[in-house]
Coordinates of C-alpha atoms in Angstrom, one line a residue:
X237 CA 0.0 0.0 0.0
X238 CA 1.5 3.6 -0.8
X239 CA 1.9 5.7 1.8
X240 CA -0.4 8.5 0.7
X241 CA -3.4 6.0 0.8
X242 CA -2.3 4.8 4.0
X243 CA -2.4 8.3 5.7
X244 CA -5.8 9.0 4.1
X245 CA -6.9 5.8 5.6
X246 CA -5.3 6.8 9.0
X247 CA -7.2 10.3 8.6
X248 CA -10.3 9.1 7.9
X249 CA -10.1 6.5 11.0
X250 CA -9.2 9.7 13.2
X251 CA -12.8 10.9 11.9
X252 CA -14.2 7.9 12.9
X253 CA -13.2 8.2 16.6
X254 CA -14.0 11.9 16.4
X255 CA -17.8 11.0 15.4
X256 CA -17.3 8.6 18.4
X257 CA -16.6 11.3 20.8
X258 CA -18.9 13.8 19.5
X259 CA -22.2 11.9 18.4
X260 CA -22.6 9.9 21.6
X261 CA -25.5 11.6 24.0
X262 CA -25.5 14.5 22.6
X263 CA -28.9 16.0 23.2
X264 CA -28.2 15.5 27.4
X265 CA -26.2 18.3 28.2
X266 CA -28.7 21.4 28.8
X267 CA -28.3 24.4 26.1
X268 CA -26.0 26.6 27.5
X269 CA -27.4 30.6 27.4
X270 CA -25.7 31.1 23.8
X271 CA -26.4 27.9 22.4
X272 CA -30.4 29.1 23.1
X273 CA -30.1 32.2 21.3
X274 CA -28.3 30.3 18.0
X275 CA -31.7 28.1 18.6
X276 CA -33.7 30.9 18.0
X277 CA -31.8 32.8 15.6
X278 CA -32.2 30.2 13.2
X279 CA -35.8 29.5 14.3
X280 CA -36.6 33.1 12.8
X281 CA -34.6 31.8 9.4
X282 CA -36.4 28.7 9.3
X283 CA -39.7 29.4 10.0
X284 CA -39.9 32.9 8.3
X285 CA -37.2 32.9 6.0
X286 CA -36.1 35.9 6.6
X287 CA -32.7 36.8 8.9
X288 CA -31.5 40.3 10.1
X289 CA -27.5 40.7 11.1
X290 CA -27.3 42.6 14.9
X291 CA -24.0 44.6 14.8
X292 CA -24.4 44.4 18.6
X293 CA -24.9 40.7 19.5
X294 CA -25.1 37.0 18.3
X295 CA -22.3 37.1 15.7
X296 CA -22.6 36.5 12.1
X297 CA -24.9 34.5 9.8
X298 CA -22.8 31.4 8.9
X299 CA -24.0 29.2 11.7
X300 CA -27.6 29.9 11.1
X301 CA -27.1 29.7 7.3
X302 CA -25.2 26.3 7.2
X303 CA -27.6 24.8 10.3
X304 CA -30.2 25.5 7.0
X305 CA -28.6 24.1 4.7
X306 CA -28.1 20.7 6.7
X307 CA -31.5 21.4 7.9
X308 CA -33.0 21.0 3.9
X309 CA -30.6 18.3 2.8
X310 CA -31.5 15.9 5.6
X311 CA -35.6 17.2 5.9
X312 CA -35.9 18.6 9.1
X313 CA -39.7 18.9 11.1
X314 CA -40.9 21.7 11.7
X315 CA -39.0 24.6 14.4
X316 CA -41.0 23.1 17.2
X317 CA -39.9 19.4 16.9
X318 CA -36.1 20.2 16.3
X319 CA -34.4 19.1 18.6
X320 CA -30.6 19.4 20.8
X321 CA -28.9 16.3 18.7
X322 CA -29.8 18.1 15.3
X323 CA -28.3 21.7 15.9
X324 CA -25.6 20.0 17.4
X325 CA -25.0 18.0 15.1
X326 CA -23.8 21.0 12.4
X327 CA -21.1 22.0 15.0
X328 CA -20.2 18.2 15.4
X329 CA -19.8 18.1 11.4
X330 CA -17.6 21.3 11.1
X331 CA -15.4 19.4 14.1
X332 CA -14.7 16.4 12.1
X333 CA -14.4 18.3 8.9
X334 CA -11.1 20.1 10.9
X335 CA -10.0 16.3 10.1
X336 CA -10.6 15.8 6.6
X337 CA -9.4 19.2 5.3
X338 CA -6.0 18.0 6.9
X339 CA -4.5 16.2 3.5
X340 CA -4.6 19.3 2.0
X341 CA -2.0 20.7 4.5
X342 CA -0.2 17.3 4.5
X343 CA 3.3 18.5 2.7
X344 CA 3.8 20.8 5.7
X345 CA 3.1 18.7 8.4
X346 CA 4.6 15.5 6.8
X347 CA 2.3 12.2 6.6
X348 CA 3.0 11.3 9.7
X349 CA 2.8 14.3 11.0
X350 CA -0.3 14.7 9.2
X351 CA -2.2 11.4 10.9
X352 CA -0.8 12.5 14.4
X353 CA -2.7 15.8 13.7
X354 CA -5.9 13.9 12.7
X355 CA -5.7 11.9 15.8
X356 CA -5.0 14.6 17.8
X357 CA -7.8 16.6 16.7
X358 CA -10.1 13.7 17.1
X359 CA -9.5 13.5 20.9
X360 CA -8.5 16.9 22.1
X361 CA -11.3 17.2 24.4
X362 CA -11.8 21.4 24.0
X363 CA -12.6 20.7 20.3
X364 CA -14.4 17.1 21.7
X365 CA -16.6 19.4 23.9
X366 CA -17.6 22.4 21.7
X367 CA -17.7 20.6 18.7
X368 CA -20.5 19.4 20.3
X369 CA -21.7 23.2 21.1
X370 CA -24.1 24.9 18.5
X371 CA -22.4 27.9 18.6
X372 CA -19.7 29.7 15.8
X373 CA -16.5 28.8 17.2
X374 CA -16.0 25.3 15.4
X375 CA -17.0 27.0 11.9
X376 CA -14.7 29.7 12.7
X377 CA -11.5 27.4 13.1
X378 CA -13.3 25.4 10.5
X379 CA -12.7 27.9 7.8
X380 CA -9.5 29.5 9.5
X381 CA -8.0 25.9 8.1
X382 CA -9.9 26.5 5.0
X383 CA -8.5 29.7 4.0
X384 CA -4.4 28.4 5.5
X385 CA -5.1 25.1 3.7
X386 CA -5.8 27.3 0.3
X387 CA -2.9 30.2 1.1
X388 CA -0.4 27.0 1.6
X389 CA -1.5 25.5 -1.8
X390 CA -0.9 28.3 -3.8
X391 CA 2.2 29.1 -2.1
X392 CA 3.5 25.9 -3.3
X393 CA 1.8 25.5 -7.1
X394 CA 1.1 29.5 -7.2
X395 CA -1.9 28.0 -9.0
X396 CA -5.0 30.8 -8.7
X397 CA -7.9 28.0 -7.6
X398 CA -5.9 27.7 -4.1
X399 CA -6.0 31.2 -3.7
X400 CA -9.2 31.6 -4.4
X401 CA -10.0 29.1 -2.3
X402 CA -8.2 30.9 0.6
X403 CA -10.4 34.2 0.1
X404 CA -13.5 31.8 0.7
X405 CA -12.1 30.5 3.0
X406 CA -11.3 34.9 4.5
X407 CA -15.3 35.6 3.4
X408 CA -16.4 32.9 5.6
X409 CA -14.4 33.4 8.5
X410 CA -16.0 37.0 8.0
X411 CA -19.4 36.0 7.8
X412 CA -18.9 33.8 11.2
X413 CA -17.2 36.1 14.1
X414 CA -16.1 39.1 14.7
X415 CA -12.9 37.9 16.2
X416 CA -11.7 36.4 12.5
X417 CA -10.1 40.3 12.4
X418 CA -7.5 38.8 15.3
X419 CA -7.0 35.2 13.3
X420 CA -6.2 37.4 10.3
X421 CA -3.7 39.4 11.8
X422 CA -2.0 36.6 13.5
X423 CA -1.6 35.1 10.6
X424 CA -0.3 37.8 8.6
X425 CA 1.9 38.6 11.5
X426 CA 3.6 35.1 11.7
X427 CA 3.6 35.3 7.5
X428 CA 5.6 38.2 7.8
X429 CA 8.3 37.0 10.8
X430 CA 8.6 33.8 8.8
X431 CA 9.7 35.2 5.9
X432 CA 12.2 37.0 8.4
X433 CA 13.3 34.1 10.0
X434 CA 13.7 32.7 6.0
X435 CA 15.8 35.4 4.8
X436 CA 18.0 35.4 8.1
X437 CA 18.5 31.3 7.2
X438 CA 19.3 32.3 3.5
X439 CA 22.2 34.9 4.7
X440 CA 23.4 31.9 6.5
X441 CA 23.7 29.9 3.5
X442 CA 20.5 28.0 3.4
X443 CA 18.9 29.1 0.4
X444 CA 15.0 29.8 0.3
X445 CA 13.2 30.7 -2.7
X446 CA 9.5 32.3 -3.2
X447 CA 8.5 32.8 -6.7
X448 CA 7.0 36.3 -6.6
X449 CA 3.1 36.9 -5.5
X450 CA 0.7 37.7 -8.5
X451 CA -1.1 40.8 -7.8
X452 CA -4.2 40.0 -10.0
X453 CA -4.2 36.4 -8.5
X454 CA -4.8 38.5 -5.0
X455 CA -7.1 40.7 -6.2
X456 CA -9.0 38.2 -7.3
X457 CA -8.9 36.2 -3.8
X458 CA -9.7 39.6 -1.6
X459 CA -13.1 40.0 -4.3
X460 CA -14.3 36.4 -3.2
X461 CA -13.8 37.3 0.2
X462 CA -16.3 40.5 -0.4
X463 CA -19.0 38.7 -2.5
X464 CA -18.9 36.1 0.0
X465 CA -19.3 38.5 3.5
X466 CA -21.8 40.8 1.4
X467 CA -24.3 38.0 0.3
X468 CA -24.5 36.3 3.7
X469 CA -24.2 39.7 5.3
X470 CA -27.1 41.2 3.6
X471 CA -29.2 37.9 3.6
X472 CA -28.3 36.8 0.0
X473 CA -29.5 40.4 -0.7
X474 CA -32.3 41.1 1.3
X475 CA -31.2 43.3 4.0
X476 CA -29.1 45.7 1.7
X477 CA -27.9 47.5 5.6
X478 CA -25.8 43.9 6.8
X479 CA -22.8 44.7 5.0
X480 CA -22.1 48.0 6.9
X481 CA -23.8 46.3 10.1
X482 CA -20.9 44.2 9.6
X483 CA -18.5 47.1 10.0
X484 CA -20.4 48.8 12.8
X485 CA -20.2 46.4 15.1
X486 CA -16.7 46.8 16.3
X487 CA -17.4 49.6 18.1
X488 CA -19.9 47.7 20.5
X489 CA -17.2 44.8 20.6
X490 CA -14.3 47.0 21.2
X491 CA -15.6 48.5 23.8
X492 CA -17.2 44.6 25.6
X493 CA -13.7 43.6 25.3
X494 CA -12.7 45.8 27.9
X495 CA -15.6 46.9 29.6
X496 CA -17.4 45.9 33.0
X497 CA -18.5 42.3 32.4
X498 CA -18.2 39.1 34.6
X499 CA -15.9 37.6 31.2
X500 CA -13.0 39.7 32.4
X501 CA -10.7 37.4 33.7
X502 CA -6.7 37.4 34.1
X503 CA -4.2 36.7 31.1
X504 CA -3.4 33.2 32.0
X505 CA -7.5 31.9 31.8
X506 CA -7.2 30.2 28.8
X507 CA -3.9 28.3 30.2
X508 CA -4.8 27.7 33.0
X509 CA -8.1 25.8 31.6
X510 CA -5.9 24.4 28.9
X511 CA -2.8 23.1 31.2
X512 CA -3.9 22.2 34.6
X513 CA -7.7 22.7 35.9
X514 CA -8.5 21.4 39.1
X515 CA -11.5 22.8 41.1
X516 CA -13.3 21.7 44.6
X517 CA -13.3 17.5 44.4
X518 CA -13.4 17.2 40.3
X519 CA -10.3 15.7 38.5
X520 CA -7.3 17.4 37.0
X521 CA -8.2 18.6 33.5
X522 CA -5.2 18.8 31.2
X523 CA -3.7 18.7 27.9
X524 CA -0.2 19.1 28.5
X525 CA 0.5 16.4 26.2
X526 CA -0.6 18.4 23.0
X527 CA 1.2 20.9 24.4
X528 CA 4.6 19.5 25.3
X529 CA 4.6 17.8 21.6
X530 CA 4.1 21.0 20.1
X531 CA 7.3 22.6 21.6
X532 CA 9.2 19.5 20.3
X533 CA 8.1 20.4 16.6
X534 CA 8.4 24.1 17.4
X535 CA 12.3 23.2 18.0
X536 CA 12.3 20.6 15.4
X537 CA 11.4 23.7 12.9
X538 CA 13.7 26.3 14.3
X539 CA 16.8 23.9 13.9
X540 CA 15.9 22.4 10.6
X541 CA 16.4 19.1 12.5
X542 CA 14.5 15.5 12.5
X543 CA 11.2 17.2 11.0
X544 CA 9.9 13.6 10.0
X545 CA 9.4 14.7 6.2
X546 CA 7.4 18.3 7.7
X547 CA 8.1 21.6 6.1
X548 CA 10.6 23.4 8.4
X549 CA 8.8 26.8 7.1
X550 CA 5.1 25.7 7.3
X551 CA 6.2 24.9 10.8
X552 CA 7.9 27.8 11.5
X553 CA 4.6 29.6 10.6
X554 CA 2.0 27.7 12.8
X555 CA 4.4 28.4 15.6
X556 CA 4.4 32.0 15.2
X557 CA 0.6 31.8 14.4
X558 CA 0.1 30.1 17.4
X559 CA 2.3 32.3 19.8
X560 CA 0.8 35.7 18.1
X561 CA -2.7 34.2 18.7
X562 CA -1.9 33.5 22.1
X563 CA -1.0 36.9 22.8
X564 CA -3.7 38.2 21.3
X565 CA -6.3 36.5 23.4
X566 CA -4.6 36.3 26.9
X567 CA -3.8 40.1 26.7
X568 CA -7.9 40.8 25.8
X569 CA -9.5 41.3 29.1
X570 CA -12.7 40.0 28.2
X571 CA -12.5 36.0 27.7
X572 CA -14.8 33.0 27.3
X573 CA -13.3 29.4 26.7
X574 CA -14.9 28.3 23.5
X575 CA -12.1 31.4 22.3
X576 CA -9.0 29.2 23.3
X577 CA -10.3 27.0 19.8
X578 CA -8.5 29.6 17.6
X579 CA -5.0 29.3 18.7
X580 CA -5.3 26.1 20.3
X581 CA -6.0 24.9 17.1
X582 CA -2.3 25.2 15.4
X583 CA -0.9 24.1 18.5
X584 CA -2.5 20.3 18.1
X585 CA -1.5 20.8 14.6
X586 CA 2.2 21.3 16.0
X587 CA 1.5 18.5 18.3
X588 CA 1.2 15.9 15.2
X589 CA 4.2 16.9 13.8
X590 CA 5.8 16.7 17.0
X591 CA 4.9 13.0 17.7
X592 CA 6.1 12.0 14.4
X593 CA 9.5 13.4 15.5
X594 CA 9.6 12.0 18.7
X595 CA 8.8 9.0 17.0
X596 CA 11.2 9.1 13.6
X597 CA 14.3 10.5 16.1
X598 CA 14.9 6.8 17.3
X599 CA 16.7 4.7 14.7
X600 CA 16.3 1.2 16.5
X601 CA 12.6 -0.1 15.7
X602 CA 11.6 -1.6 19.1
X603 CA 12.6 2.1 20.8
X604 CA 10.5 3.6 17.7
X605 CA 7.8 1.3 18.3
X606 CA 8.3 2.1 22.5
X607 CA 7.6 5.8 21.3
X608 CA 4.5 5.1 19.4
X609 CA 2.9 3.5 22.3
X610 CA 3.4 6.4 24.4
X611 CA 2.3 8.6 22.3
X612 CA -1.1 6.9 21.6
X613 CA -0.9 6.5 25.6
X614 CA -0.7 10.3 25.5
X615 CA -4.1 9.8 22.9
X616 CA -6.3 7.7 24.9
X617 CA -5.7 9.9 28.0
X618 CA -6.8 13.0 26.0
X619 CA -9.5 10.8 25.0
X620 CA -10.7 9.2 28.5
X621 CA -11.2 13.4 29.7
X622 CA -13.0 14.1 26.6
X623 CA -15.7 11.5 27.3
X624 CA -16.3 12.2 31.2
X625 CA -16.2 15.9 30.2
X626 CA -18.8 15.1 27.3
X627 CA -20.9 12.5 29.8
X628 CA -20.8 13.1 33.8
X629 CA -19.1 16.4 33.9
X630 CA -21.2 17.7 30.8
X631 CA -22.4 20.6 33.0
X632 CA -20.7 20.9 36.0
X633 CA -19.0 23.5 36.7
X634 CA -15.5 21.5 37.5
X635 CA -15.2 21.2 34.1
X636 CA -13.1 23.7 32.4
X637 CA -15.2 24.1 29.5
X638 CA -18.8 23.9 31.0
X639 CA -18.4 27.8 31.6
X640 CA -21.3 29.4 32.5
X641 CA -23.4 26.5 31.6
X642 CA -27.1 26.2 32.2
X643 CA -27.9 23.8 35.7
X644 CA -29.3 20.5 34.8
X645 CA -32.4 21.6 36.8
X646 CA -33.5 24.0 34.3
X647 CA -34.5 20.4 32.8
X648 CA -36.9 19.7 35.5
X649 CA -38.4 23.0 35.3
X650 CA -39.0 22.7 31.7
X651 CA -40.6 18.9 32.5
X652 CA -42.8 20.8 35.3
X653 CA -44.1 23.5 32.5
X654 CA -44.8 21.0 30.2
X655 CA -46.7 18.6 32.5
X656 CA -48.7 21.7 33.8
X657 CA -49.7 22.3 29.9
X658 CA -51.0 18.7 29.7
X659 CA -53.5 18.9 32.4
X660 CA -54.7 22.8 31.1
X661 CA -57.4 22.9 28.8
X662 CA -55.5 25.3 26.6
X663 CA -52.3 22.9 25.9
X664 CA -49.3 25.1 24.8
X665 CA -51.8 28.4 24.4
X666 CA -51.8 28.2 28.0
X667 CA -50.5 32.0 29.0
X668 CA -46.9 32.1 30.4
X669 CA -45.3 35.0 32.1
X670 CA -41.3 34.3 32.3
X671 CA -39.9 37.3 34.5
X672 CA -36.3 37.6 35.4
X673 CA -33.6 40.8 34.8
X674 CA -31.0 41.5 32.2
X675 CA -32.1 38.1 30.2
X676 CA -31.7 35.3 33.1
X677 CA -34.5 33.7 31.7
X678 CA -32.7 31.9 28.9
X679 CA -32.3 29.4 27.7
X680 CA -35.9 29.0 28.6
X681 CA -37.5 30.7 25.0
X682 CA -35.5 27.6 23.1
X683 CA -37.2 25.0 25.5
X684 CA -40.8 26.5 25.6
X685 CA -41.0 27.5 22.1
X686 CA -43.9 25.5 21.4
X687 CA -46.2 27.8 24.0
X688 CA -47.6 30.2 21.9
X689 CA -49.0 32.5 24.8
X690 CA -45.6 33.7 26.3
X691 CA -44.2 36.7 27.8
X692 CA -40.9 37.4 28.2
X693 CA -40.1 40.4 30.9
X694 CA -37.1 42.1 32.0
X695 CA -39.2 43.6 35.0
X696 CA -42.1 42.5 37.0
X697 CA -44.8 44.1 34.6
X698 CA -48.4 45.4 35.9
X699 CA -50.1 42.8 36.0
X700 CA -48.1 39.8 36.7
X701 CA -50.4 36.6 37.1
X702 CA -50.7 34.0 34.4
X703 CA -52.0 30.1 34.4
X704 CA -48.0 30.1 34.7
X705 CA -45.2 32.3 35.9
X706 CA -42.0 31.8 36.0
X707 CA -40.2 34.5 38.0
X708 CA -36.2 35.5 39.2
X709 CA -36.1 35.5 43.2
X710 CA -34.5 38.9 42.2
X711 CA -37.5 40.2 41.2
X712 CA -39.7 37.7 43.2
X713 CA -42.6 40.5 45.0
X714 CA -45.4 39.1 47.3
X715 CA -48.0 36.9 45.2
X716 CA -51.3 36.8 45.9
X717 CA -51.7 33.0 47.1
X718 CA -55.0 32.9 45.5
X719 CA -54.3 33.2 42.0
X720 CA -50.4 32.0 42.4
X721 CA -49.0 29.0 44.4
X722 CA -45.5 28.5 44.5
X723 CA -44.6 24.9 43.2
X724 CA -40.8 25.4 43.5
X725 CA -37.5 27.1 43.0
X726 CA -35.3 25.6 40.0
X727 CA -31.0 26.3 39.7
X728 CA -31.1 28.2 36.8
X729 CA -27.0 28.8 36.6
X730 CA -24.6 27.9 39.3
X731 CA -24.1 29.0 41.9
X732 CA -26.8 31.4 43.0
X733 CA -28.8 32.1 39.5
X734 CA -32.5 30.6 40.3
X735 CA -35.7 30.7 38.9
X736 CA -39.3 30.1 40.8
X737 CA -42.7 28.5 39.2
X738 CA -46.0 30.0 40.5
X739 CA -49.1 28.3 38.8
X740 CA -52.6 28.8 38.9
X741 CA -53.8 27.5 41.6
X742 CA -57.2 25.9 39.6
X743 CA -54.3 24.5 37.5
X744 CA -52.1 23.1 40.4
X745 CA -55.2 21.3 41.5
X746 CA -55.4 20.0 38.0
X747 CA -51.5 18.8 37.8
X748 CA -51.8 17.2 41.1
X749 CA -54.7 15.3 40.7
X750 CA -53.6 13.9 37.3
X751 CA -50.1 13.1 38.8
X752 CA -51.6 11.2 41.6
X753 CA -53.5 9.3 39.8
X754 CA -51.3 9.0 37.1
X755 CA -53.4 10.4 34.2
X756 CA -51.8 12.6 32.1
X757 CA -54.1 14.5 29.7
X758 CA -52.8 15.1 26.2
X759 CA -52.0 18.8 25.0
X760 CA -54.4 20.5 22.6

């Protein structure tokens, strides 16, 4: 068997054991706040297709646009019936598709390199755990590779399909976050000190060179980039004000980056999550594996040395990538995890060349064979914390990743509201007052989008009773027992965030004669 064929096989076994990771219970974990409001975002583009870009929240169209396009290829129900596994399951696509855009890149990391990378990236458990988030972050890194993968190819052929397959890549990274404007940089950045480092090689008598950039080839990759953010920014041309919505909404983001926010945290939170997290009686979390491999090919590419068939330069440039990303995030004040994806993601790259070294630097087999063992040791220990993070730590808050993350007992509240609508005459038209400040009511509008009679307040409005109401303690004022009883308080988001039910009391009489008798009436 050639070796090119073997590696694709090896690749495409790294998938496998990605859709391993990923697939398996993947509707359990509660939607997490920002996960919700993706729900709904695309709700509005499925049911009415129609979708408007904010400048100030929620991030580009991408996500919602590609969630569509799976949603029509594989005929999704109706908004009301879709459910956790299937949104997820875009995000869990765009994490396994990191995978198989990785023989495009394969001449730079070497084929070993380049299966080390795929396995790597199959059990990493940050891109384990938010490729099974349905929010932007794994379509951003997604096309990040995309547009490299392209800007590599044409560096090498200087053939104008790679290049224009690098400014789609650019357009869509565009169309997905805000943040691509830091990706871009770093990479222009660590472009730039690598041709540096190239020249400073050549005046040592290492000769390097780079037929000359065609301008026209260029131009033609920065107007795909345009067309691209223009049509999904305007909503394939229906909302002619998204393209300069796109522009405006730095300011906002500029000034959230530094602002007053409970996402400021120190420079090290994104290492400190990544390298050793241990909180109250949970395990240590780590990746230090992927990370100590990475600094073997980082030296393997500075000294030109045992690079296991890698390109010293293409190396040279993840590492400053990396680095300059790095930088970029820990010195922004305002942080959230699912961020780390973006420079975490050349780093595990690094890491597959690094193995192959560690591997190829031992001439007699049974050491080389010793080395491989330990490596894939390194592998299924990556894995083993990718699957408890995935299964019993899903959302607790002792794992590094489950930031923020919505308490399992929003389930049970949800269970409650939707047992109450069972037993009321109107089904899911019975009224629903949900009040809580600043928004602490999601992810609640994703999970009781089939009541059509709901109000959503940010304040306890004038007249507060309803069949059902949902209420923040914060807001909580005294109820008239008589038309409210209090059937419980519900975690909402550790550790203090709560939410309590007050129901009818005609209706309570209703749900608790049904569930003693163990009748449940069906909804209208």
């Amino acid at each position: 068997m050639n070796r090119p064929l073997l590696i694709l096989i090896l690749v495409l076994g790294a998938a496998g054991v990605a859709l391993a990771l990923r697939c398996p219970r993947l509707e359990e974990r509660p939607m997490h706040n920002d996960e919700a409001v993706n729900a709904i975002k695309f709700g509005q583009l499925w049911q009415q297709g129609g979708y408007r870009y904010d400048p100030n929240e929620h991030h580009g169209p991408s996500l919602y646009y590609a969630t569509l396009a799976v949603g029509r290829l594989t005929g999704a129900p109706d908004f009301d019936h879709y459910s956790e596994n299937r949104l997820r399951l875009v995000t869990v696509l765009f994490g396994m598709g990191l995978i198989l855009l990785l023989p495009l890149v394969a001449d730079g990391l070497g084929l070993k390199g380049t299966a080390w990378a795929a396995l790597f990236t199959a059990v990493s458990p940050a891109f384990v755990f938010y490729s099974r988030y349905f929010i932007h972050e794994m379509l951003l890194v997604f096309f990040t590779l995309l547009a490299l993968a392209g800007g590599w190819r044409y560096w090498r052929s200087r053939k104008v399909g790679w290049i224009l397959l690098a400014g789609a890549g650019v357009g869509l990274m565009d169309a997905t976050k805000e943040t691509f404007v830091l990706t871009l940089a770093a990479a222009g950045m660590a472009l730039g000190l690598n041709l540096a480092w190239s020249r400073l090689v050549d005046a040592s008598g290492s000769p390097s060179k780079v037929p000359p950039l065609n301008r026209r080839h260029l131009a033609l990759a920065c107007l795909i980039w345009a067309v691209l953010a223009i049509v999904l920014f305007s909503s394939f041309f229906t909302n002619a004000a998204g393209p300069l919505d796109s522009l405006r909404s730095y300011l906002p983001w500029i000034q959230r980056a530094e602002g007053q926010s409970p996402h400021i945290h120190p420079w090290y939170f994104y290492l400190h999550r990544l390298l050793w997290f241990h909180k109250g009686n949970g395990p240590v979390w780590t990746e230090v594996p992927v990370f100590l491999l990475a600094v073997v090919a980082v030296f393997a590419g500075f000294r030109r040395r045992r690079l296991a068939e890698a390109d010293a330069s293409f190396v040279r440039f993840l590492a400053f990538f990396a680095l300059t990303l790095i930088a970029c995030y820990s010195l922004i004040g305002y942080k959230t995890p699912w961020c780390l994806l973006s420079f975490w993601h050349p780093v595990v790259l690094l890491a597959g060349v690094g193995a192959a070294v560690l591997v190829e630097s031992y001439r007699p087999e049974a050491v080389k064979i010793g080395a491989r063992i330990l490596v894939l040791i390194g592998a299924g220990y990556l894995a083993c914390q990718a699957w408890q993070q995935d299964t019993e730590y899903a959302a607790d808050p002792r794992n590094p990743y489950a930031y923020a993350q919505t308490s399992s007992d929003i389930l049970d509240l949800v269970s409650a509201v939707e047992g109450l609508a069972k037993v009321s005459p109107e089904g899911y038209e019975t009224e629903v007052k949900a009040m809580a400040p600043e928004d602490d009511y999601w992810p609640l509008p994703w999970y009781l989008r089939r009541f059509k009679q709901i109000g959503w307040y940010h304040k306890v409005p004038e007249d507060p009773y309803a069949p059902i109401i949902i209420i923040s303690p914060a807001l909580q004022q005294p109820l008239d027992e008589s038309k409210a009883h209090l059937m419980g308080f519900y975690g909402l988001r550790p550790p203090q965030t709560r939410l309590a039910l007050f129901v009818d009391p005609q209706l309570w009489t209703k749900w608790l004669s049904a569930h003693s008798t163990g009748v449940n009436s069906d909804s209208k």
